Each structure stands twice: as structure tokens, then as C-alpha cells.
mmCIF file of C-alpha atoms in Angstrom:
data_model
loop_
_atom_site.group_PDB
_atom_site.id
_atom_site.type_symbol
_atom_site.label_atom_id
_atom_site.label_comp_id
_atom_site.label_asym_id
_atom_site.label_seq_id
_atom_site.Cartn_x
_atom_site.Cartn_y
_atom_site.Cartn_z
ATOM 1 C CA UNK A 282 21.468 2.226 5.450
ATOM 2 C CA UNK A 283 20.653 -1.096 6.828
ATOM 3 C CA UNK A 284 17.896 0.095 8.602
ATOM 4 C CA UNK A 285 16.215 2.121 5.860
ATOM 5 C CA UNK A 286 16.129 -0.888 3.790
ATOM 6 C CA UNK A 287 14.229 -2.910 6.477
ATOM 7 C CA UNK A 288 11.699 0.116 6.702
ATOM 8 C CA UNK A 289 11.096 0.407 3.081
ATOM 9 C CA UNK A 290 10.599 -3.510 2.825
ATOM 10 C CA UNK A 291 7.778 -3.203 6.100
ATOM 11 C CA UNK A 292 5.933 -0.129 4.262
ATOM 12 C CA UNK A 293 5.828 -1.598 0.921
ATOM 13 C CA UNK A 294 3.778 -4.334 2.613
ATOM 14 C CA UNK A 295 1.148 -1.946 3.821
ATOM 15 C CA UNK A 296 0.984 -0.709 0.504
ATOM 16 C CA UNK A 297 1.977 2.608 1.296
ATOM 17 C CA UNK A 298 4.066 4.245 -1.451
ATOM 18 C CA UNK A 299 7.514 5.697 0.290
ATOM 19 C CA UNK A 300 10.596 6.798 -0.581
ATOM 20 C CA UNK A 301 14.348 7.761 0.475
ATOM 21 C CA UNK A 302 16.278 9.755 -1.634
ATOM 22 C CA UNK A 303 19.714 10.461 -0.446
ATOM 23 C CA UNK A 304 21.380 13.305 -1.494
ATOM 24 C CA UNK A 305 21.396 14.007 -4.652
ATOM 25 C CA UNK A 306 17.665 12.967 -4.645
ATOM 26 C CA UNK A 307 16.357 12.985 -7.738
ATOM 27 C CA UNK A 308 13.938 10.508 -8.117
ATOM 28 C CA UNK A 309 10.695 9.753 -6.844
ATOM 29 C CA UNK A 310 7.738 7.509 -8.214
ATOM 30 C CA UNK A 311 6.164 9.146 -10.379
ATOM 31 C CA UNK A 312 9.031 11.842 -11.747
ATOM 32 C CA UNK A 313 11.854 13.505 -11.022
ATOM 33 C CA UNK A 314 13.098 15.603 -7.900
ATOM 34 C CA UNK A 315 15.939 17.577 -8.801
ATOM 35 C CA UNK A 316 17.285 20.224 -5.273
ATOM 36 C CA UNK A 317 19.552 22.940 -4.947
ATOM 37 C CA UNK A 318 23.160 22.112 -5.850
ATOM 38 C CA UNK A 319 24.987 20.821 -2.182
ATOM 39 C CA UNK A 320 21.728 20.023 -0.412
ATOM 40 C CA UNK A 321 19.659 17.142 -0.196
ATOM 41 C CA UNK A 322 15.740 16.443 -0.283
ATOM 42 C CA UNK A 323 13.809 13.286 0.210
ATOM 43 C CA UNK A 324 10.461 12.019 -0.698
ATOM 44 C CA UNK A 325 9.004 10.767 2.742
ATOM 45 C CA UNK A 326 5.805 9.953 1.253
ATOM 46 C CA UNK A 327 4.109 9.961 -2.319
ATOM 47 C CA UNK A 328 0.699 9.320 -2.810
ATOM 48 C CA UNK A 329 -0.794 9.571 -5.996
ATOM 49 C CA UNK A 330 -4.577 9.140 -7.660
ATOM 50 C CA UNK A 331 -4.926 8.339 -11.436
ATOM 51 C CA UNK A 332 -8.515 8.786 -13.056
ATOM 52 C CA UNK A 333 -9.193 7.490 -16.235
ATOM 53 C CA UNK A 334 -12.437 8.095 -18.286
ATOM 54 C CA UNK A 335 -11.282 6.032 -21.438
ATOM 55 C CA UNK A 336 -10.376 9.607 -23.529
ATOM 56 C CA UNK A 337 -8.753 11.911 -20.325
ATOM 57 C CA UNK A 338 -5.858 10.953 -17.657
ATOM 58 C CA UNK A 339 -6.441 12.778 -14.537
ATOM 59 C CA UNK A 340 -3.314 12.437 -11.490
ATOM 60 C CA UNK A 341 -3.671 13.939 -8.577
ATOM 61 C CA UNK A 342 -0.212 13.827 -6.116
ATOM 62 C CA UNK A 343 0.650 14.803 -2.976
ATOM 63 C CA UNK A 344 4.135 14.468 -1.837
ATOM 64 C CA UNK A 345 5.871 14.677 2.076
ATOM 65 C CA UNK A 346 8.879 16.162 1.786
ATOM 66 C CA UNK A 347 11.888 16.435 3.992
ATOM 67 C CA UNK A 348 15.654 17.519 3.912
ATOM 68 C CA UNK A 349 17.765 20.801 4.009
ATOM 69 C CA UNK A 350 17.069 21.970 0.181
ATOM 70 C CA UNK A 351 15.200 25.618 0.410
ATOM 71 C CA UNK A 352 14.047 25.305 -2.814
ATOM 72 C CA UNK A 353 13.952 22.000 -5.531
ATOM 73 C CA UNK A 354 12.570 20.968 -8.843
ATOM 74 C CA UNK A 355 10.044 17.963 -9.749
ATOM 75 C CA UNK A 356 10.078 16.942 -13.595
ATOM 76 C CA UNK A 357 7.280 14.677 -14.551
ATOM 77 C CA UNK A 358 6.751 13.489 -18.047
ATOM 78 C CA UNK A 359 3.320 13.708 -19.839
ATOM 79 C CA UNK A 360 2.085 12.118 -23.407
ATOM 80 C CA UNK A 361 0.298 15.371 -24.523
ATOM 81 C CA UNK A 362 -0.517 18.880 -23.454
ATOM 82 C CA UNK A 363 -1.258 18.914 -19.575
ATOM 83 C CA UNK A 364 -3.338 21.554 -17.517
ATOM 84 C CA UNK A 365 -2.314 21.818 -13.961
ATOM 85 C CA UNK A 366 -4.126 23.248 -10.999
ATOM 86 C CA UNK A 367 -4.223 22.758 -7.095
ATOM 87 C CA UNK A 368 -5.550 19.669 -5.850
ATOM 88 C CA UNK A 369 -8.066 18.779 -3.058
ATOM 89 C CA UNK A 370 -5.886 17.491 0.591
ATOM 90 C CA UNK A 371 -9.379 16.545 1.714
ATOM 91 C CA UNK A 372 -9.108 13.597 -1.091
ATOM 92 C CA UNK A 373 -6.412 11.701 0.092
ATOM 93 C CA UNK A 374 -8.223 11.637 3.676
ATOM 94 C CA UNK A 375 -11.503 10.467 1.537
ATOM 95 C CA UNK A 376 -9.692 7.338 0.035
ATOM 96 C CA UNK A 377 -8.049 6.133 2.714
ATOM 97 C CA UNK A 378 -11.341 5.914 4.782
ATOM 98 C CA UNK A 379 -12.691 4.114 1.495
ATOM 99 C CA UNK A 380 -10.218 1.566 1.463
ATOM 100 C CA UNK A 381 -9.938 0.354 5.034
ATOM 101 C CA UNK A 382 -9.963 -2.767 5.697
ATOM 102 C CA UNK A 383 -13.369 -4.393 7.406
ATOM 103 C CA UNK A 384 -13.138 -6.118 10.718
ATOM 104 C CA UNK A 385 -14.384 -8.993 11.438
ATOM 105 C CA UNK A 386 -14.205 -11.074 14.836
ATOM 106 C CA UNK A 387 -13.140 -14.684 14.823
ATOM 107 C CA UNK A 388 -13.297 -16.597 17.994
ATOM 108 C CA UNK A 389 -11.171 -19.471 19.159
ATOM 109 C CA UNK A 390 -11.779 -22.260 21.542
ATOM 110 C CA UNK A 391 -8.564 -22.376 23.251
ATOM 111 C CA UNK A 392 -6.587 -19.938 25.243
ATOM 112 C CA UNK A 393 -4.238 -17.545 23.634
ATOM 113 C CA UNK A 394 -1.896 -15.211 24.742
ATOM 114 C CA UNK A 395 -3.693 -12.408 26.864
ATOM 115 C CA UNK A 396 -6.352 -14.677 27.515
ATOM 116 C CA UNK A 397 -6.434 -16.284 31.045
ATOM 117 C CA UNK A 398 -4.500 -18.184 32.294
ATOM 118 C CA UNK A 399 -1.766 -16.349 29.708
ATOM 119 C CA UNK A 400 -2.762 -13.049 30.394
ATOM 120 C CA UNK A 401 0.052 -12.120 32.395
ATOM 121 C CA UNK A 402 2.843 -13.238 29.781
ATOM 122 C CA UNK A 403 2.595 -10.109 27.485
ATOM 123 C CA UNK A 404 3.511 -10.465 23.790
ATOM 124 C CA UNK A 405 5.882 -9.301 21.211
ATOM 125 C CA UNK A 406 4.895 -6.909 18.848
ATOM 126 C CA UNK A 407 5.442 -5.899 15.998
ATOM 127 C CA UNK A 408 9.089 36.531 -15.112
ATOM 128 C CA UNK A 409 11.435 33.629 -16.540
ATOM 129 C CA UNK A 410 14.772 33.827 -18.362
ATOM 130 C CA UNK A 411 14.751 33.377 -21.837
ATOM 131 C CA UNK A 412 14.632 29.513 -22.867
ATOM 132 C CA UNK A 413 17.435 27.603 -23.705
ATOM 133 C CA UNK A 414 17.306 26.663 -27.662
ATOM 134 C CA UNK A 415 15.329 23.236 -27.707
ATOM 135 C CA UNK A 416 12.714 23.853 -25.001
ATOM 136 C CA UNK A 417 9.512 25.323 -25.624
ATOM 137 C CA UNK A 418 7.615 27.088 -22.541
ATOM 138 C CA UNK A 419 4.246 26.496 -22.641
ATOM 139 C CA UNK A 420 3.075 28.365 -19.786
ATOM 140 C CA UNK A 421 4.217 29.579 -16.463
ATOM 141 C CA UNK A 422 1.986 29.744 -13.386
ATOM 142 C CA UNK A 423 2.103 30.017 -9.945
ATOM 143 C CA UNK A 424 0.002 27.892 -7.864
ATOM 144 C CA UNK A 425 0.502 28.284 -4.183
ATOM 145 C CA UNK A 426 4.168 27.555 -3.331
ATOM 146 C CA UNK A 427 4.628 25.855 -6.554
ATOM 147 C CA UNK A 428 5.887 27.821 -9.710
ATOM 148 C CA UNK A 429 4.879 25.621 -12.540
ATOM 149 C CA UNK A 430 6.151 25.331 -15.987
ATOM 150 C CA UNK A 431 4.402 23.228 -18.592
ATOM 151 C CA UNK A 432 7.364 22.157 -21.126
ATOM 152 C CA UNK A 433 8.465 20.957 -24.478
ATOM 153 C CA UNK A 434 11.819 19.499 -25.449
ATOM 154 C CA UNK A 435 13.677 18.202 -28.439
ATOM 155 C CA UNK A 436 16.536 16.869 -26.341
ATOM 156 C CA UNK A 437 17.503 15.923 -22.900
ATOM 157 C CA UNK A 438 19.884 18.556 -22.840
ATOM 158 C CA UNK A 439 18.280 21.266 -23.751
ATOM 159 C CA UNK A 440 16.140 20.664 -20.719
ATOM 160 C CA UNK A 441 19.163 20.984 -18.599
ATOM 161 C CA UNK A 442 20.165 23.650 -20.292
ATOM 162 C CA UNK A 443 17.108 25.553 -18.829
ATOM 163 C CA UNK A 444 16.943 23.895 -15.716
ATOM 164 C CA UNK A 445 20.181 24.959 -15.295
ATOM 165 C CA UNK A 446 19.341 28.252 -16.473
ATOM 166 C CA UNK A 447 16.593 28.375 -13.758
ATOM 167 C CA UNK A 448 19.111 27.461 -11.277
ATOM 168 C CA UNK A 449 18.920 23.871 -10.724
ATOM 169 C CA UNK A 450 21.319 21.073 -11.223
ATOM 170 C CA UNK A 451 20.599 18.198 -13.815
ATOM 171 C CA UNK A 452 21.759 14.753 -12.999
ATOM 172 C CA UNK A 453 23.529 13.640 -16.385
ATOM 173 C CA UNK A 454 21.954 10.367 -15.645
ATOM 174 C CA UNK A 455 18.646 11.763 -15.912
ATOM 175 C CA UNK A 456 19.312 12.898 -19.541
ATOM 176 C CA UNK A 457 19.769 8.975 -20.897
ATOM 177 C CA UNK A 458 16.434 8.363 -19.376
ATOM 178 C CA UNK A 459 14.532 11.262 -20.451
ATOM 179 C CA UNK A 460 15.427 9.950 -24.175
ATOM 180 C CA UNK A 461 12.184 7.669 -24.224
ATOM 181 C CA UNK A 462 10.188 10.591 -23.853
ATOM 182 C CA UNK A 463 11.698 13.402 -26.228
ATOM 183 C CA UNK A 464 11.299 10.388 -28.924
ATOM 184 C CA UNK A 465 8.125 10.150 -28.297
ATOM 185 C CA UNK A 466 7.631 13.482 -28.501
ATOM 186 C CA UNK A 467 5.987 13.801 -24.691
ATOM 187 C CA UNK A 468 6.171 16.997 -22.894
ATOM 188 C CA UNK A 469 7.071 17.887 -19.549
ATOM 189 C CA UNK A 470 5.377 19.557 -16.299
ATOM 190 C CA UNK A 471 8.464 20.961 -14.310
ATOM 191 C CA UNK A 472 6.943 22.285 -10.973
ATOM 192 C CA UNK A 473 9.402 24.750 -8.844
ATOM 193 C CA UNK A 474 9.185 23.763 -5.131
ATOM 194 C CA UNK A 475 9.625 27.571 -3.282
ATOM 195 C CA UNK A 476 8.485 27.580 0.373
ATOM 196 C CA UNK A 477 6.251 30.959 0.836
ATOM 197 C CA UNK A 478 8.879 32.359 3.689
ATOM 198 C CA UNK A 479 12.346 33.130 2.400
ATOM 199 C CA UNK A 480 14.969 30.593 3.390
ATOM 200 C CA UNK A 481 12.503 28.104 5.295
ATOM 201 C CA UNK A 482 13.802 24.258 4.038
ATOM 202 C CA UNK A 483 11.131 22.321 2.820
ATOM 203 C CA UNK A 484 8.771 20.003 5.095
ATOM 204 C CA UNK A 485 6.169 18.126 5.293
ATOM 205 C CA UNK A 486 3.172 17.597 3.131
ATOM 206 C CA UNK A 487 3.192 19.667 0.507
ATOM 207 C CA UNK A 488 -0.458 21.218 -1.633
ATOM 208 C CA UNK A 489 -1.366 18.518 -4.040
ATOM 209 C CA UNK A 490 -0.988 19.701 -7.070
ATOM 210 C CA UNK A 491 -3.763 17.817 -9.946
ATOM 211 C CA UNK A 492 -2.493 17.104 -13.155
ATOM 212 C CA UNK A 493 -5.213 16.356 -16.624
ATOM 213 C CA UNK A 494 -3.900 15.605 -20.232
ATOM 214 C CA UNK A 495 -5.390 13.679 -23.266
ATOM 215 C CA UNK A 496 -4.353 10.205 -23.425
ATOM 216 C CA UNK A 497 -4.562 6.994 -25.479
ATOM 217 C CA UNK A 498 -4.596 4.596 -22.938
ATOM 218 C CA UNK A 499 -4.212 4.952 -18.978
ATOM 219 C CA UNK A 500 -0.362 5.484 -18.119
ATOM 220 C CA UNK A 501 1.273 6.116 -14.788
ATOM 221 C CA UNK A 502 5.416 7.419 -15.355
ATOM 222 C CA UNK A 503 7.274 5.161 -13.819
ATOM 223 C CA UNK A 504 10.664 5.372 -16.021
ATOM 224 C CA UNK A 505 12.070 7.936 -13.852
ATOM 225 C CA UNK A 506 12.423 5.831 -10.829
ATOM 226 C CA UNK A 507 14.944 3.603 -12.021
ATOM 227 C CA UNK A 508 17.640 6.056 -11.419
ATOM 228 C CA UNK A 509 17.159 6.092 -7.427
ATOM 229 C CA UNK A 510 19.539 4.295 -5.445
ATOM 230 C CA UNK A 511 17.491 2.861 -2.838
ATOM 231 C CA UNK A 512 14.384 0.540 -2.944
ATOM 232 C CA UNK A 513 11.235 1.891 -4.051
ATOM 233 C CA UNK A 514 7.710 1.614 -3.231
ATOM 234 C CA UNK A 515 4.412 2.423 -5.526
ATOM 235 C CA UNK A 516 1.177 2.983 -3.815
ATOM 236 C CA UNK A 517 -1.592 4.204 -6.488
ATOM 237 C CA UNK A 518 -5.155 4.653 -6.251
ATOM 238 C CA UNK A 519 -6.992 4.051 -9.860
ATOM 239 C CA UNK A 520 -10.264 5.523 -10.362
ATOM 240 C CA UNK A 521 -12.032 4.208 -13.189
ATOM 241 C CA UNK A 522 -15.415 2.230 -14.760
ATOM 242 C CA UNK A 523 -13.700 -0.642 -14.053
ATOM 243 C CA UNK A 524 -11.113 -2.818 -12.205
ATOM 244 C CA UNK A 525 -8.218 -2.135 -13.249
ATOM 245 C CA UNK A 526 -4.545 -3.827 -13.475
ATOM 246 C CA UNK A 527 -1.145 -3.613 -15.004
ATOM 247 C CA UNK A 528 0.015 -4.848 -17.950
ATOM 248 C CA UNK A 529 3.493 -5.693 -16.570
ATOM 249 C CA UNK A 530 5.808 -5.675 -13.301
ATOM 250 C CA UNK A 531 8.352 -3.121 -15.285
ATOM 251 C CA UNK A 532 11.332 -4.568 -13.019
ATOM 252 C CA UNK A 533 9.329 -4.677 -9.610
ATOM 253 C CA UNK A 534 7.454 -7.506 -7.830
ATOM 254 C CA UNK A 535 3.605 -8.706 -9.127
ATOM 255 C CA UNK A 536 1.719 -5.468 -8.288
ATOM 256 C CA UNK A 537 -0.804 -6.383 -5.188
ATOM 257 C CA UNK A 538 -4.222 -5.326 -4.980
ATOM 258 C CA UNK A 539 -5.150 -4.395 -1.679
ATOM 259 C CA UNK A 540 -8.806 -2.825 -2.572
ATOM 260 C CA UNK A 541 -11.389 -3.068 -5.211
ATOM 261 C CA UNK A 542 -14.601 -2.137 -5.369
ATOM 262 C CA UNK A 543 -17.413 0.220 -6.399
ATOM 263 C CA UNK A 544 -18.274 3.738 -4.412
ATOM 264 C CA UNK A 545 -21.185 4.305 -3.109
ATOM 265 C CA UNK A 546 -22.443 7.841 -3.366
ATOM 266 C CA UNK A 547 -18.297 9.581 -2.572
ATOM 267 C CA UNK A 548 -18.964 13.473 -1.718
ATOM 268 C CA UNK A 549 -16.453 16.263 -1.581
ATOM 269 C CA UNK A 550 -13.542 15.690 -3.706
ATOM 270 C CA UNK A 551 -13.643 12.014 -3.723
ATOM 271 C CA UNK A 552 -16.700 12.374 -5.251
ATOM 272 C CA UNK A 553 -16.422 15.401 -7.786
ATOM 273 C CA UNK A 554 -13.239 13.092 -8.729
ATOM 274 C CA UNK A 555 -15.071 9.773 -9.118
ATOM 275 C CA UNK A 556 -18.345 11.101 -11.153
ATOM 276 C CA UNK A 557 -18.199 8.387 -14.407
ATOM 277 C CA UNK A 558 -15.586 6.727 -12.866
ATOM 278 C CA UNK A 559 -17.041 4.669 -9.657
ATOM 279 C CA UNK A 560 -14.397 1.893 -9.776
ATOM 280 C CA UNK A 561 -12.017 2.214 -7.471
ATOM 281 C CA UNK A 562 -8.316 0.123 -7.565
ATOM 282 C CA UNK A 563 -5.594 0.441 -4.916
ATOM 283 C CA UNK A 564 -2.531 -1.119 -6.153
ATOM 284 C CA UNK A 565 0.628 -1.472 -4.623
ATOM 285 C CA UNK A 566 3.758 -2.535 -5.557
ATOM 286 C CA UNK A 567 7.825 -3.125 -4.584
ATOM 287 C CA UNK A 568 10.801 -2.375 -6.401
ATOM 288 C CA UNK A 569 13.638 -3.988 -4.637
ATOM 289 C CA UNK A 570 16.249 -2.848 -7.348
ATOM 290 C CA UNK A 571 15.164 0.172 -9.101
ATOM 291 C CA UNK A 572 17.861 0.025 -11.616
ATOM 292 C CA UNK A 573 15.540 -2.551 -13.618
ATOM 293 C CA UNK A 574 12.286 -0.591 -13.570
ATOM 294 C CA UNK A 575 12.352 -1.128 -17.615
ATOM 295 C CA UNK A 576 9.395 1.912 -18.631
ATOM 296 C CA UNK A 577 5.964 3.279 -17.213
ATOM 297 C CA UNK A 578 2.834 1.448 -15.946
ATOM 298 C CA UNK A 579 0.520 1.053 -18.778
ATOM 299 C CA UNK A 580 -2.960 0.042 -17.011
ATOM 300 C CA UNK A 581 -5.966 -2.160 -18.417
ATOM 301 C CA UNK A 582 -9.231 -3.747 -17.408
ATOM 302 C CA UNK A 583 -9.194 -6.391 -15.230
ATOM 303 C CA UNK A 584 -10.890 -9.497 -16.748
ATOM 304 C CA UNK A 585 -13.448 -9.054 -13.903
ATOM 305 C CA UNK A 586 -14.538 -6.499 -11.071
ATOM 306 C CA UNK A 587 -14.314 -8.477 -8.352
ATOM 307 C CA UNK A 588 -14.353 -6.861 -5.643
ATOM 308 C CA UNK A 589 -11.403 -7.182 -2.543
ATOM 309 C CA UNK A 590 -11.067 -5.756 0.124
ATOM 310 C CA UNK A 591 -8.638 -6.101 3.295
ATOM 311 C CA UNK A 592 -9.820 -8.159 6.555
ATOM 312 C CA UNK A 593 -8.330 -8.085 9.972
ATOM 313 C CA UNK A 594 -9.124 -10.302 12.364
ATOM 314 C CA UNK A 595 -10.024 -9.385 16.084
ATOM 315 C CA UNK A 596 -8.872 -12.709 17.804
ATOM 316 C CA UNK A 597 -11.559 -13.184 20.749
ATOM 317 C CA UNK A 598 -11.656 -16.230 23.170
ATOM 318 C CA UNK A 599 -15.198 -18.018 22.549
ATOM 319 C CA UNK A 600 -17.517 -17.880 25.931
ATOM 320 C CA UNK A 601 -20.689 -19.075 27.604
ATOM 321 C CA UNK A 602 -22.282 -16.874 29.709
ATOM 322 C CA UNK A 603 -18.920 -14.828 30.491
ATOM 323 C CA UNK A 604 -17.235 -17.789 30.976
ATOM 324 C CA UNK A 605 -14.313 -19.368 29.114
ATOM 325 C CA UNK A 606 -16.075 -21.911 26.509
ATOM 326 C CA UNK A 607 -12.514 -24.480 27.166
ATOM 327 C CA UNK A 608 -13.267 -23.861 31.033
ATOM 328 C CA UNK A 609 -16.762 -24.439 30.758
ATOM 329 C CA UNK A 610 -16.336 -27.671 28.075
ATOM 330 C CA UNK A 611 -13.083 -29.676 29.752
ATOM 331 C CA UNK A 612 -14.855 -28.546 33.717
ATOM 332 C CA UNK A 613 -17.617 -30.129 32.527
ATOM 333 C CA UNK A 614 -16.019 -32.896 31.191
ATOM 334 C CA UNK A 615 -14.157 -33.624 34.524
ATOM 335 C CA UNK A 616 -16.866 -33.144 36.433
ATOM 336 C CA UNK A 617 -18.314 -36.189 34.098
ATOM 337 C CA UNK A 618 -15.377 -38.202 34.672
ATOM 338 C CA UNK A 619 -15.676 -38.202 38.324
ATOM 339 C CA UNK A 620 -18.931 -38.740 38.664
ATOM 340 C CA UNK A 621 -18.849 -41.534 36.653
ATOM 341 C CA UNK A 622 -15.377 -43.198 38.588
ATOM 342 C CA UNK A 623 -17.484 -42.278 41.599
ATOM 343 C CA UNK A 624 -20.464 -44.339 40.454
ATOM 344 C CA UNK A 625 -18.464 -47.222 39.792
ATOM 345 C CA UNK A 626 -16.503 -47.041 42.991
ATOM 346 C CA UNK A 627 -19.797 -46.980 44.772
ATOM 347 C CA UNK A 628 -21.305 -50.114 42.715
ATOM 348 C CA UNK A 629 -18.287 -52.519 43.500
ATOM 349 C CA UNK A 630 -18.712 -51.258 47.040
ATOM 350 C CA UNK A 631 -22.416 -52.266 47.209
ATOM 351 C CA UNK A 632 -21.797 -55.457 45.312
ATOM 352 C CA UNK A 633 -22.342 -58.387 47.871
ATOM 353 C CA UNK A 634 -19.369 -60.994 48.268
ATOM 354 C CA UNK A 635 -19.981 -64.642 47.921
ATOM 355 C CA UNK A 636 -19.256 -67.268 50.762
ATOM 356 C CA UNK A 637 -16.697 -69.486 50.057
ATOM 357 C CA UNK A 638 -18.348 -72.692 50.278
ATOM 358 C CA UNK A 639 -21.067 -71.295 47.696
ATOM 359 C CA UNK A 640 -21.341 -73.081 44.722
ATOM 360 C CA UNK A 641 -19.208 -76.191 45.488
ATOM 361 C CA UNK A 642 -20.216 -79.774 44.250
ATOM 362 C CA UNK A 643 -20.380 -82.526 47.090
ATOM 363 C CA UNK A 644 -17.141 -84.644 47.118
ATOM 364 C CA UNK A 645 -17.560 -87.910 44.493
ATOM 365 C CA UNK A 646 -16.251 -91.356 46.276
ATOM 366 C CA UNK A 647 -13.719 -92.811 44.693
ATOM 367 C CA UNK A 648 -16.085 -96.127 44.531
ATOM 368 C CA UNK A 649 -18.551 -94.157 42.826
ATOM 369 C CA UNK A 650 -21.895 -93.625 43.349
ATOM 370 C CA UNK A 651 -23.832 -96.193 45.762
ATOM 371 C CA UNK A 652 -26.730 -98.387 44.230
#
């Protein structure tokens, strides 16, 4: 346990989004993750895109999954009608080249480690059953390994009614905080993780799957989160006219920034994704108790679009004409320093030495002087 806590806290500060779910897992960033009763799943890594054209929410996810379940649920809660298709893998690839951080050299005049004379010390490194009463099917597709249902629900438990129906467990937990929603009168995408080969667990990355719905303002669900037990991460990619930030931490640390900036002419995906929305925000963010993760990231413009992007430094030992700069400057310098002591030495050698009756006054008579 102690370890996974250290490895969440160094991932959350490359502003990757991961998370451990132990068993029951049931909640990941951006929904719910409900397995088969006695086995376990876990989220190894969520990575999520949200688009927002100022009428239309598009999120694209793709989630790494690993565990024992054979089969598991994901919930995730929508404000209106939602289509849902198969998403693009080739995206994820896309952003991640767009985001990387520039390098830039930066020399220094003194030795460092690996650099000679310190080369040698090394470093450290570092066909569904009826409904229950309650929940309104919407439609039922299948889309690669995942058998989608688009949902509508007057209560939390007539959802795990049909869940249950559909034979998955519901965490009673999960009921309280689906309340928010059913008062708001949200609906609900329920997507049935089935591997394509009969009894074959779940693992690894799994088809994205590309959500769109109508929306009044740009919203990423977050509310679900609160109910996992360990810490959790949020990594999100925002692709819209312009920069873009939260409104509020919801229970986690000050959301970081780690890229912002314009794309320049994105093909493929990236770019089919991006057309009248250029503006690309990666955000990331740490939840170290996700028991206080108080509702769902509501985004907005940020008051400017300035651009930021990450730099790392390649450390290199400043030279003249392949040789050390230092060795060059302080050999120099000694070489001045001698010189100049052997100048010296050479004048007081050369300098002639007086006789030692030079400069004496005759003797005066004690009479004095003679008339």
C-alpha cells in the first residue's frame, strides 16, 4: 500500500492521469467501474480528451485496464442525450507528440557530475432483459468489445436494480452519489466491458470509445471519483477556441497546466478532432483524498491564451575548441600568475646592489667646520 501511494504521488507530477482501484474497484476519473461480483479490476491508466465548441461536449477516453474480472461495467454520467461510437487510438499518440516538452541546452562553466574530472563518480537517479421500473433504455449497441447502453433513471436504485439485473454488482455507496445526477435529471452511458474470447480477464488498453452530447457549458464528471479509496490522479486534454481552466479544485490540489497552445495544421484524428477548436489545454491535477472531491469540473476561458509549454534542460559543460572552458579560463589564468611571479623574480635578480659606503656624508668634527 505504501508503495502505491508513493507511485501515484510521482505520476501525478508528470501529469499523467492513473489510477488503483482495489477490489471492489469502482471508481475511476471520469465514472464508474463496477466488475464481476468476487473479482477485482483496476484502472492502470485513463486518459481522456474533452472538445468543446461552445454548443457540443465531445470526450474521447481510453482506459488500461488490469485485474482478474472477465467481464465489468463503466457508468458515466451525462447532462443530456449522448451518442457514442469508437474512438481513434491513433489520437492519443497525436497529443502526446503535441505536447512534449521542447529542449533546450544550457551550458555551465564549471564541472558537474559526468563531466571530467567527475566523470567516473556516477549519479543517482531517479437482446437485454426487460428494464427494471425507473430506468429507461435508450439504446443498446455493440461497439467492438463494448456493449453499450445509453440510460435514463429516476432513482439510484432503480439503476441497480438493472445493473443487477444485467449481472453486475452495485456498490450502495455509489447510489448516494449518483443522487446529484438523477436530480438533475442527467442520463447515463453504461458501457459493458466483454473481452471478444470467452473467459479471457481483461488487459491492457482497451478501444477508446468517443462520447458527444449537447451541453450548456464545458463539464468533465468528476463526482464519481470521490468514492475510491486510494489517491487519484486527473490528466485531461481540452480542445477548444481558447485556453481553458477550471473553475474550482473540487477537493484536489490547484489544477497544473503543463501545455497550452495553438495547433498548427493537426492531421488524422487529432486533426478531424480539433477543426474549430485549435486551442489546445493539458491540465493535470492530484487528489490526495478523494473522499472530498465535492462535484464535476466545470471549465471556462482562461483570461488569456498564453501559451506554455514544458522545457527540459540538457545540462552541457561550456567549451573552447573541445576543451573545457574552466580548464581553458583558470590554465590560463595560472599560466598568468607564473609568468608574472617569474618576471618579478627575474627583476629583483637583475636589480644591482649598492656598496655600502654609497651615499654616506663625511664625518662632522666635533669643533665644527674650519675657517
Amino acid at each position: 500500500m505504501k508503495r502505491a501511494r508513493i507511485l501515484a504521488l510521482l505520476l501525478s507530477l508528470l501529469g499523467i492521469q492513473l489510477t488503483w482501484l482495489i477490489a471492489p474497484a469502482y471508481a475511476c476519473g471520469c465514472g464508474a467501474m463496477v466488475p464481476d461480483a468476487a473479482t477485482r479490476i483496476s484502472v492502470a491508466q485513463e486518459q481522456s480528451v474533452l472538445r468543446w465548441d461552445g454548443r457540443q461536449e465531445q470526450i474521447v477516453m481510453r482506459l488500461t485496464v488490469g485485474g482478474d474480472a472477465k467481464r465489468a461495467a463503466w457508468i458515466m454520467p451525462v447532462p443530456h442525450r449522448a451518442t457514442v461510437r469508437l474512438g481513434d487510438p491513433s489520437l492519443f499518440d497525436q497529443l502526446a507528440r503535441a505536447i512534449q516538452p521542447v529542449h533546450r541546452t544550457r551550458y555551465h562553466f564549471w564541472p558537474q557530475d559526468g563531466d571530467w574530472p567527475f566523470d567516473g563518480l556516477g549519479t543517482v537517479g531517479a437482446a437485454a432483459p426487460p428494464a427494471a421500473a425507473g430506468v429507461g433504455v435508450v439504446g443498446r449497441q455493440r461497439l467492438g468489445p463494448f456493449d453499450v447502453a445509453r440510460l435514463t433513471a429516476t432513482d439510484p436504485s432503480a439503476l441497480d436494480h438493472w445493473l443487477r439485473d444485467h449481472g453486475f454488482a452495485f456498490p450502495a455507496r455509489l447510489r448516494t452519489a449518483l443522487q446529484p445526477y438523477v436530480d438533475r435529471h442527467w442520463e447515463y452511458v453504461a458501457v459493458r466491458l466483454a473481452p471478444d474470447t470467452g473467459g479471457t480477464a481483461l488487459h491492457g488498453a482497451l478501444d477508446p470509445i468517443h462520447l458527444t452530447f449537447a451541453a450548456d457549458g464545458p463539464v468533465y464528471p468528476m463526482r464519481l471519483s470521490r468514492l475510491a479509496t486510494t489517491p487519484q490522479s486527473l490528466g485531461l486534454y481540452v480542445l477548444a477556441a481558447h485556453r481553458m481552466e477550471t473553475r474550482t479544485t473540487i477537493g484536489g490540489t490547484t489544477p497544473g497546466t503543463v501545455f497550452a497552445g495553438r495547433l498548427t495544421a493537426p492531421d488524422g484524428a487529432l486533426g478531424e478532432l480539433a477543426a474549430g477548436t485549435p486551442y489546445l489545454t493539458a491540465l493535470t491535477q492530484y487528489f490526495p483524498d478523494p473522499s472530498r472531491i465535492s462535484g464535476d469540473h466545470e471549465l471556462r476561458r482562461a483570461a488569456a491564451d498564453t501559451p506554455v509549454q514544458q522545457v527540459i534542460h540538457d545540462d552541457e559543460l561550456r567549451r573552447i575548441a573541445g576543451i573545457p572552458a574552466w580548464v581553458v579560463t583558470v590554465g590560463g589564468g595560472l599560466l598568468v600568475l607564473v609568468a608574472l611571479v617569474c618576471v618579478l623574480v627575474v627583476r629583483r635578480a637583475r636589480r644591482p646592489v649598492p656598496s655600502p659606503q654609497a651615499g654616506r656624508f663625511p664625518p662632522v668634527s666635533p669643533s665644527g667646520p674650519v675657517g
